[in-house]
Amino acid sequence: IRHKIVQFVGDLLEDFGFDGVHINAETVQNNDVNYLIFLDEIRLVIGKNKVLSIATSHWIPNSLNLLPILRDFRWTGAYYQEVGLLVQQIVTMSYDSHTFIPALYRFWVREQVKGISKSLENSDTELFIGLSVSREKTRSHLPAVENLENGLAGVCAGLTDLKTVQGMAVYADWEFSQTDWEVWQTWQK
């Protein structure tokens, strides 16, 4: 299957002249060696001049990753570093956090930004912070909590290195409302 995906990506870039590829493979476990091999194979097929961009899992501190219930479910800084050596862009999905109050979500996003930025500080990898505007209510996502305003507050609180964080990635664009646009415009001032 991996070989077919790699070949498909290579064919697309060759046939249509795309500048690169964005891979959203969910859910990749921490320290997954096969994912590193996959990224390396994609790089070999597309070449060094094409952009290899990926969507990633949440960051988790090493101390929490040692808990049996969480072990290797989310990515540690060390794995982010390894992956960062193989790609030019990382878009972290900073939503579906299971948080239930706005202040906790803002804190959680802040820690995601700080943790991932620190992990990538010695690389040339560009980091985009994925924020949700989804209205879908699930066990892991409450729209009143995980929204653009709270996400942007968390990002701004976590920014320490503008070299690493290149921008935001909003999910899902088809749910981006006039209210979201107004929030975005307010934060740009």
mmCIF file with all atom_site columns, N, CA, C and O in Angstrom, residues 97-130:
data_model
loop_
_atom_site.group_PDB
_atom_site.id
_atom_site.type_symbol
_atom_site.label_atom_id
_atom_site.label_alt_id
_atom_site.label_comp_id
_atom_site.label_asym_id
_atom_site.label_entity_id
_atom_site.label_seq_id
_atom_site.pdbx_PDB_ins_code
_atom_site.Cartn_x
_atom_site.Cartn_y
_atom_site.Cartn_z
_atom_site.occupancy
_atom_site.B_iso_or_equiv
_atom_site.pdbx_formal_charge
_atom_site.auth_seq_id
_atom_site.auth_comp_id
_atom_site.auth_asym_id
_atom_site.auth_atom_id
_atom_site.pdbx_PDB_model_num
ATOM 1   N N  . SER A 1 97  ? -9.158  18.483 21.039 1.00 0.00 ? 97  SER A N  1
ATOM 2   C CA . SER A 1 97  ? -8.319  18.450 22.239 1.00 0.00 ? 97  SER A CA 1
ATOM 3   C C  . SER A 1 97  ? -8.991  17.811 23.450 1.00 0.00 ? 97  SER A C  1
ATOM 4   O O  . SER A 1 97  ? -8.339  17.599 24.461 1.00 0.00 ? 97  SER A O  1
ATOM 5   N N  . HIS A 1 98  ? -10.282 17.561 23.371 1.00 0.00 ? 98  HIS A N  1
ATOM 6   C CA . HIS A 1 98  ? -11.056 17.034 24.502 1.00 0.00 ? 98  HIS A CA 1
ATOM 7   C C  . HIS A 1 98  ? -11.189 18.051 25.631 1.00 0.00 ? 98  HIS A C  1
ATOM 8   O O  . HIS A 1 98  ? -11.567 17.688 26.739 1.00 0.00 ? 98  HIS A O  1
ATOM 9   N N  . THR A 1 99  ? -10.851 19.303 25.385 1.00 0.00 ? 99  THR A N  1
ATOM 10  C CA . THR A 1 99  ? -11.008 20.312 26.433 1.00 0.00 ? 99  THR A CA 1
ATOM 11  C C  . THR A 1 99  ? -12.452 20.791 26.456 1.00 0.00 ? 99  THR A C  1
ATOM 12  O O  . THR A 1 99  ? -13.158 20.727 25.455 1.00 0.00 ? 99  THR A O  1
ATOM 13  N N  . PHE A 1 100 ? -12.876 21.277 27.618 1.00 0.00 ? 100 PHE A N  1
ATOM 14  C CA . PHE A 1 100 ? -14.290 21.607 27.780 1.00 0.00 ? 100 PHE A CA 1
ATOM 15  C C  . PHE A 1 100 ? -14.538 23.029 28.273 1.00 0.00 ? 100 PHE A C  1
ATOM 16  O O  . PHE A 1 100 ? -15.672 23.426 28.455 1.00 0.00 ? 100 PHE A O  1
ATOM 17  N N  . ILE A 1 101 ? -13.464 23.789 28.497 1.00 0.00 ? 101 ILE A N  1
ATOM 18  C CA . ILE A 1 101 ? -13.625 25.206 28.841 1.00 0.00 ? 101 ILE A CA 1
ATOM 19  C C  . ILE A 1 101 ? -12.628 26.027 28.019 1.00 0.00 ? 101 ILE A C  1
ATOM 20  O O  . ILE A 1 101 ? -11.520 25.561 27.721 1.00 0.00 ? 101 ILE A O  1
ATOM 21  N N  . PRO A 1 102 ? -13.038 27.243 27.627 1.00 0.00 ? 102 PRO A N  1
ATOM 22  C CA . PRO A 1 102 ? -12.184 28.060 26.747 1.00 0.00 ? 102 PRO A CA 1
ATOM 23  C C  . PRO A 1 102 ? -10.772 28.298 27.287 1.00 0.00 ? 102 PRO A C  1
ATOM 24  O O  . PRO A 1 102 ? -9.798  28.199 26.533 1.00 0.00 ? 102 PRO A O  1
ATOM 25  N N  . ALA A 1 103 ? -10.633 28.608 28.557 1.00 0.00 ? 103 ALA A N  1
ATOM 26  C CA . ALA A 1 103 ? -9.305  28.895 29.111 1.00 0.00 ? 103 ALA A CA 1
ATOM 27  C C  . ALA A 1 103 ? -8.389  27.681 29.004 1.00 0.00 ? 103 ALA A C  1
ATOM 28  O O  . ALA A 1 103 ? -7.192  27.818 28.718 1.00 0.00 ? 103 ALA A O  1
ATOM 29  N N  . LEU A 1 104 ? -8.934  26.503 29.204 1.00 0.00 ? 104 LEU A N  1
ATOM 30  C CA . LEU A 1 104 ? -8.137  25.280 29.102 1.00 0.00 ? 104 LEU A CA 1
ATOM 31  C C  . LEU A 1 104 ? -7.699  25.046 27.652 1.00 0.00 ? 104 LEU A C  1
ATOM 32  O O  . LEU A 1 104 ? -6.567  24.657 27.391 1.00 0.00 ? 104 LEU A O  1
ATOM 33  N N  . TYR A 1 105 ? -8.591  25.320 26.705 1.00 0.00 ? 105 TYR A N  1
ATOM 34  C CA . TYR A 1 105 ? -8.220  25.168 25.291 1.00 0.00 ? 105 TYR A CA 1
ATOM 35  C C  . TYR A 1 105 ? -7.143  26.175 24.898 1.00 0.00 ? 105 TYR A C  1
ATOM 36  O O  . TYR A 1 105 ? -6.186  25.828 24.201 1.00 0.00 ? 105 TYR A O  1
ATOM 37  N N  . ARG A 1 106 ? -7.277  27.427 25.344 1.00 0.00 ? 106 ARG A N  1
ATOM 38  C CA . ARG A 1 106 ? -6.245  28.428 25.034 1.00 0.00 ? 106 ARG A CA 1
ATOM 39  C C  . ARG A 1 106 ? -4.899  27.994 25.603 1.00 0.00 ? 106 ARG A C  1
ATOM 40  O O  . ARG A 1 106 ? -3.865  28.112 24.937 1.00 0.00 ? 106 ARG A O  1
ATOM 41  N N  . PHE A 1 107 ? -4.886  27.477 26.825 1.00 0.00 ? 107 PHE A N  1
ATOM 42  C CA . PHE A 1 107 ? -3.653  26.960 27.438 1.00 0.00 ? 107 PHE A CA 1
ATOM 43  C C  . PHE A 1 107 ? -3.108  25.792 26.613 1.00 0.00 ? 107 PHE A C  1
ATOM 44  O O  . PHE A 1 107 ? -1.912  25.715 26.354 1.00 0.00 ? 107 PHE A O  1
ATOM 45  N N  . TRP A 1 108 ? -3.982  24.895 26.224 1.00 0.00 ? 108 TRP A N  1
ATOM 46  C CA . TRP A 1 108 ? -3.572  23.713 25.467 1.00 0.00 ? 108 TRP A CA 1
ATOM 47  C C  . TRP A 1 108 ? -2.930  24.115 24.137 1.00 0.00 ? 108 TRP A C  1
ATOM 48  O O  . TRP A 1 108 ? -1.870  23.598 23.770 1.00 0.00 ? 108 TRP A O  1
ATOM 49  N N  . VAL A 1 109 ? -3.560  25.060 23.417 1.00 0.00 ? 109 VAL A N  1
ATOM 50  C CA . VAL A 1 109 ? -2.985  25.527 22.144 1.00 0.00 ? 109 VAL A CA 1
ATOM 51  C C  . VAL A 1 109 ? -1.642  26.207 22.398 1.00 0.00 ? 109 VAL A C  1
ATOM 52  O O  . VAL A 1 109 ? -0.676  25.990 21.657 1.00 0.00 ? 109 VAL A O  1
ATOM 53  N N  . ARG A 1 110 ? -1.563  27.018 23.434 1.00 0.00 ? 110 ARG A N  1
ATOM 54  C CA . ARG A 1 110 ? -0.295  27.677 23.775 1.00 0.00 ? 110 ARG A CA 1
ATOM 55  C C  . ARG A 1 110 ? 0.812   26.638 23.951 1.00 0.00 ? 110 ARG A C  1
ATOM 56  O O  . ARG A 1 110 ? 1.917   26.787 23.424 1.00 0.00 ? 110 ARG A O  1
ATOM 57  N N  . GLU A 1 111 ? 0.524   25.578 24.676 1.00 0.00 ? 111 GLU A N  1
ATOM 58  C CA . GLU A 1 111 ? 1.530   24.545 24.922 1.00 0.00 ? 111 GLU A CA 1
ATOM 59  C C  . GLU A 1 111 ? 1.879   23.786 23.643 1.00 0.00 ? 111 GLU A C  1
ATOM 60  O O  . GLU A 1 111 ? 3.026   23.383 23.459 1.00 0.00 ? 111 GLU A O  1
ATOM 61  N N  . GLN A 1 112 ? 0.893   23.585 22.754 1.00 0.00 ? 112 GLN A N  1
ATOM 62  C CA . GLN A 1 112 ? 1.178   22.961 21.459 1.00 0.00 ? 112 GLN A CA 1
ATOM 63  C C  . GLN A 1 112 ? 2.167   23.816 20.670 1.00 0.00 ? 112 GLN A C  1
ATOM 64  O O  . GLN A 1 112 ? 3.152   23.315 20.136 1.00 0.00 ? 112 GLN A O  1
ATOM 65  N N  . VAL A 1 113 ? 1.894   25.111 20.604 1.00 0.00 ? 113 VAL A N  1
ATOM 66  C CA . VAL A 1 113 ? 2.756   26.031 19.850 1.00 0.00 ? 113 VAL A CA 1
ATOM 67  C C  . VAL A 1 113 ? 4.163   26.035 20.442 1.00 0.00 ? 113 VAL A C  1
ATOM 68  O O  . VAL A 1 113 ? 5.158   25.913 19.718 1.00 0.00 ? 113 VAL A O  1
ATOM 69  N N  . LYS A 1 114 ? 4.262   26.164 21.746 1.00 0.00 ? 114 LYS A N  1
ATOM 70  C CA . LYS A 1 114 ? 5.578   26.205 22.394 1.00 0.00 ? 114 LYS A CA 1
ATOM 71  C C  . LYS A 1 114 ? 6.329   24.890 22.224 1.00 0.00 ? 114 LYS A C  1
ATOM 72  O O  . LYS A 1 114 ? 7.519   24.880 21.899 1.00 0.00 ? 114 LYS A O  1
ATOM 73  N N  . GLY A 1 115 ? 5.647   23.773 22.457 1.00 0.00 ? 115 GLY A N  1
ATOM 74  C CA . GLY A 1 115 ? 6.303   22.466 22.395 1.00 0.00 ? 115 GLY A CA 1
ATOM 75  C C  . GLY A 1 115 ? 6.785   22.112 21.000 1.00 0.00 ? 115 GLY A C  1
ATOM 76  O O  . GLY A 1 115 ? 7.919   21.656 20.814 1.00 0.00 ? 115 GLY A O  1
ATOM 77  N N  . ILE A 1 116 ? 5.935   22.333 20.008 1.00 0.00 ? 116 ILE A N  1
ATOM 78  C CA . ILE A 1 116 ? 6.320   21.988 18.640 1.00 0.00 ? 116 ILE A CA 1
ATOM 79  C C  . ILE A 1 116 ? 7.373   22.963 18.126 1.00 0.00 ? 116 ILE A C  1
ATOM 80  O O  . ILE A 1 116 ? 8.342   22.551 17.479 1.00 0.00 ? 116 ILE A O  1
ATOM 81  N N  . SER A 1 117 ? 7.222   24.241 18.417 1.00 0.00 ? 117 SER A N  1
ATOM 82  C CA . SER A 1 117 ? 8.228   25.234 17.995 1.00 0.00 ? 117 SER A CA 1
ATOM 83  C C  . SER A 1 117 ? 9.592   24.885 18.552 1.00 0.00 ? 117 SER A C  1
ATOM 84  O O  . SER A 1 117 ? 10.599  24.943 17.833 1.00 0.00 ? 117 SER A O  1
ATOM 85  N N  . LYS A 1 118 ? 9.646   24.549 19.823 1.00 0.00 ? 118 LYS A N  1
ATOM 86  C CA . LYS A 1 118 ? 10.929  24.178 20.446 1.00 0.00 ? 118 LYS A CA 1
ATOM 87  C C  . LYS A 1 118 ? 11.505  22.936 19.764 1.00 0.00 ? 118 LYS A C  1
ATOM 88  O O  . LYS A 1 118 ? 12.708  22.857 19.532 1.00 0.00 ? 118 LYS A O  1
ATOM 89  N N  . SER A 1 119 ? 10.651  21.985 19.440 1.00 0.00 ? 119 SER A N  1
ATOM 90  C CA . SER A 1 119 ? 11.115  20.757 18.787 1.00 0.00 ? 119 SER A CA 1
ATOM 91  C C  . SER A 1 119 ? 11.722  21.027 17.418 1.00 0.00 ? 119 SER A C  1
ATOM 92  O O  . SER A 1 119 ? 12.618  20.310 16.987 1.00 0.00 ? 119 SER A O  1
ATOM 93  N N  . LEU A 1 120 ? 11.233  22.050 16.733 1.00 0.00 ? 120 LEU A N  1
ATOM 94  C CA . LEU A 1 120 ? 11.673  22.341 15.366 1.00 0.00 ? 120 LEU A CA 1
ATOM 95  C C  . LEU A 1 120 ? 12.643  23.511 15.282 1.00 0.00 ? 120 LEU A C  1
ATOM 96  O O  . LEU A 1 120 ? 13.016  23.919 14.173 1.00 0.00 ? 120 LEU A O  1
ATOM 97  N N  . GLU A 1 121 ? 13.083  24.047 16.417 1.00 0.00 ? 121 GLU A N  1
ATOM 98  C CA . GLU A 1 121 ? 13.868  25.277 16.401 1.00 0.00 ? 121 GLU A CA 1
ATOM 99  C C  . GLU A 1 121 ? 15.197  25.163 15.662 1.00 0.00 ? 121 GLU A C  1
ATOM 100 O O  . GLU A 1 121 ? 15.707  26.160 15.182 1.00 0.00 ? 121 GLU A O  1
ATOM 101 N N  . ASN A 1 122 ? 15.750  23.982 15.567 1.00 0.00 ? 122 ASN A N  1
ATOM 102 C CA . ASN A 1 122 ? 17.035  23.828 14.873 1.00 0.00 ? 122 ASN A CA 1
ATOM 103 C C  . ASN A 1 122 ? 16.875  23.285 13.458 1.00 0.00 ? 122 ASN A C  1
ATOM 104 O O  . ASN A 1 122 ? 17.821  22.751 12.886 1.00 0.00 ? 122 ASN A O  1
ATOM 105 N N  . SER A 1 123 ? 15.673  23.421 12.911 1.00 0.00 ? 123 SER A N  1
ATOM 106 C CA . SER A 1 123 ? 15.439  22.943 11.546 1.00 0.00 ? 123 SER A CA 1
ATOM 107 C C  . SER A 1 123 ? 14.912  24.098 10.697 1.00 0.00 ? 123 SER A C  1
ATOM 108 O O  . SER A 1 123 ? 14.599  25.170 11.207 1.00 0.00 ? 123 SER A O  1
ATOM 109 N N  . ASP A 1 124 ? 14.806  23.848 9.410  1.00 0.00 ? 124 ASP A N  1
ATOM 110 C CA . ASP A 1 124 ? 14.233  24.833 8.489  1.00 0.00 ? 124 ASP A CA 1
ATOM 111 C C  . ASP A 1 124 ? 12.758  24.565 8.225  1.00 0.00 ? 124 ASP A C  1
ATOM 112 O O  . ASP A 1 124 ? 12.162  25.182 7.343  1.00 0.00 ? 124 ASP A O  1
ATOM 113 N N  . THR A 1 125 ? 12.185  23.651 8.962  1.00 0.00 ? 125 THR A N  1
ATOM 114 C CA . THR A 1 125 ? 10.788  23.268 8.768  1.00 0.00 ? 125 THR A CA 1
ATOM 115 C C  . THR A 1 125 ? 9.853   24.407 9.144  1.00 0.00 ? 125 THR A C  1
ATOM 116 O O  . THR A 1 125 ? 9.985   24.997 10.216 1.00 0.00 ? 125 THR A O  1
ATOM 117 N N  . GLU A 1 126 ? 8.916   24.715 8.254  1.00 0.00 ? 126 GLU A N  1
ATOM 118 C CA . GLU A 1 126 ? 7.907   25.732 8.531  1.00 0.00 ? 126 GLU A CA 1
ATOM 119 C C  . GLU A 1 126 ? 6.758   25.081 9.300  1.00 0.00 ? 126 GLU A C  1
ATOM 120 O O  . GLU A 1 126 ? 6.312   23.992 8.952  1.00 0.00 ? 126 GLU A O  1
ATOM 121 N N  . LEU A 1 127 ? 6.273   25.784 10.310 1.00 0.00 ? 127 LEU A N  1
ATOM 122 C CA . LEU A 1 127 ? 5.182   25.277 11.130 1.00 0.00 ? 127 LEU A CA 1
ATOM 123 C C  . LEU A 1 127 ? 3.944   26.139 10.939 1.00 0.00 ? 127 LEU A C  1
ATOM 124 O O  . LEU A 1 127 ? 4.006   27.368 11.046 1.00 0.00 ? 127 LEU A O  1
ATOM 125 N N  . PHE A 1 128 ? 2.836   25.486 10.623 1.00 0.00 ? 128 PHE A N  1
ATOM 126 C CA . PHE A 1 128 ? 1.539   26.141 10.542 1.00 0.00 ? 128 PHE A CA 1
ATOM 127 C C  . PHE A 1 128 ? 0.652   25.551 11.626 1.00 0.00 ? 128 PHE A C  1
ATOM 128 O O  . PHE A 1 128 ? 0.599   24.335 11.782 1.00 0.00 ? 128 PHE A O  1
ATOM 129 N N  . ILE A 1 129 ? -0.022  26.415 12.362 1.00 0.00 ? 129 ILE A N  1
ATOM 130 C CA . ILE A 1 129 ? -0.881  25.963 13.456 1.00 0.00 ? 129 ILE A CA 1
ATOM 131 C C  . ILE A 1 129 ? -2.301  25.815 12.922 1.00 0.00 ? 129 ILE A C  1
ATOM 132 O O  . ILE A 1 129 ? -2.911  26.783 12.474 1.00 0.00 ? 129 ILE A O  1
ATOM 133 N N  . GLY A 1 130 ? -2.801  24.599 12.968 1.00 0.00 ? 130 GLY A N  1
ATOM 134 C CA . GLY A 1 130 ? -4.153  24.318 12.501 1.00 0.00 ? 130 GLY A CA 1
ATOM 135 C C  . GLY A 1 130 ? -5.168  24.644 13.584 1.00 0.00 ? 130 GLY A C  1
ATOM 136 O O  . GLY A 1 130 ? -5.062  24.161 14.710 1.00 0.00 ? 130 GLY A O  1
#
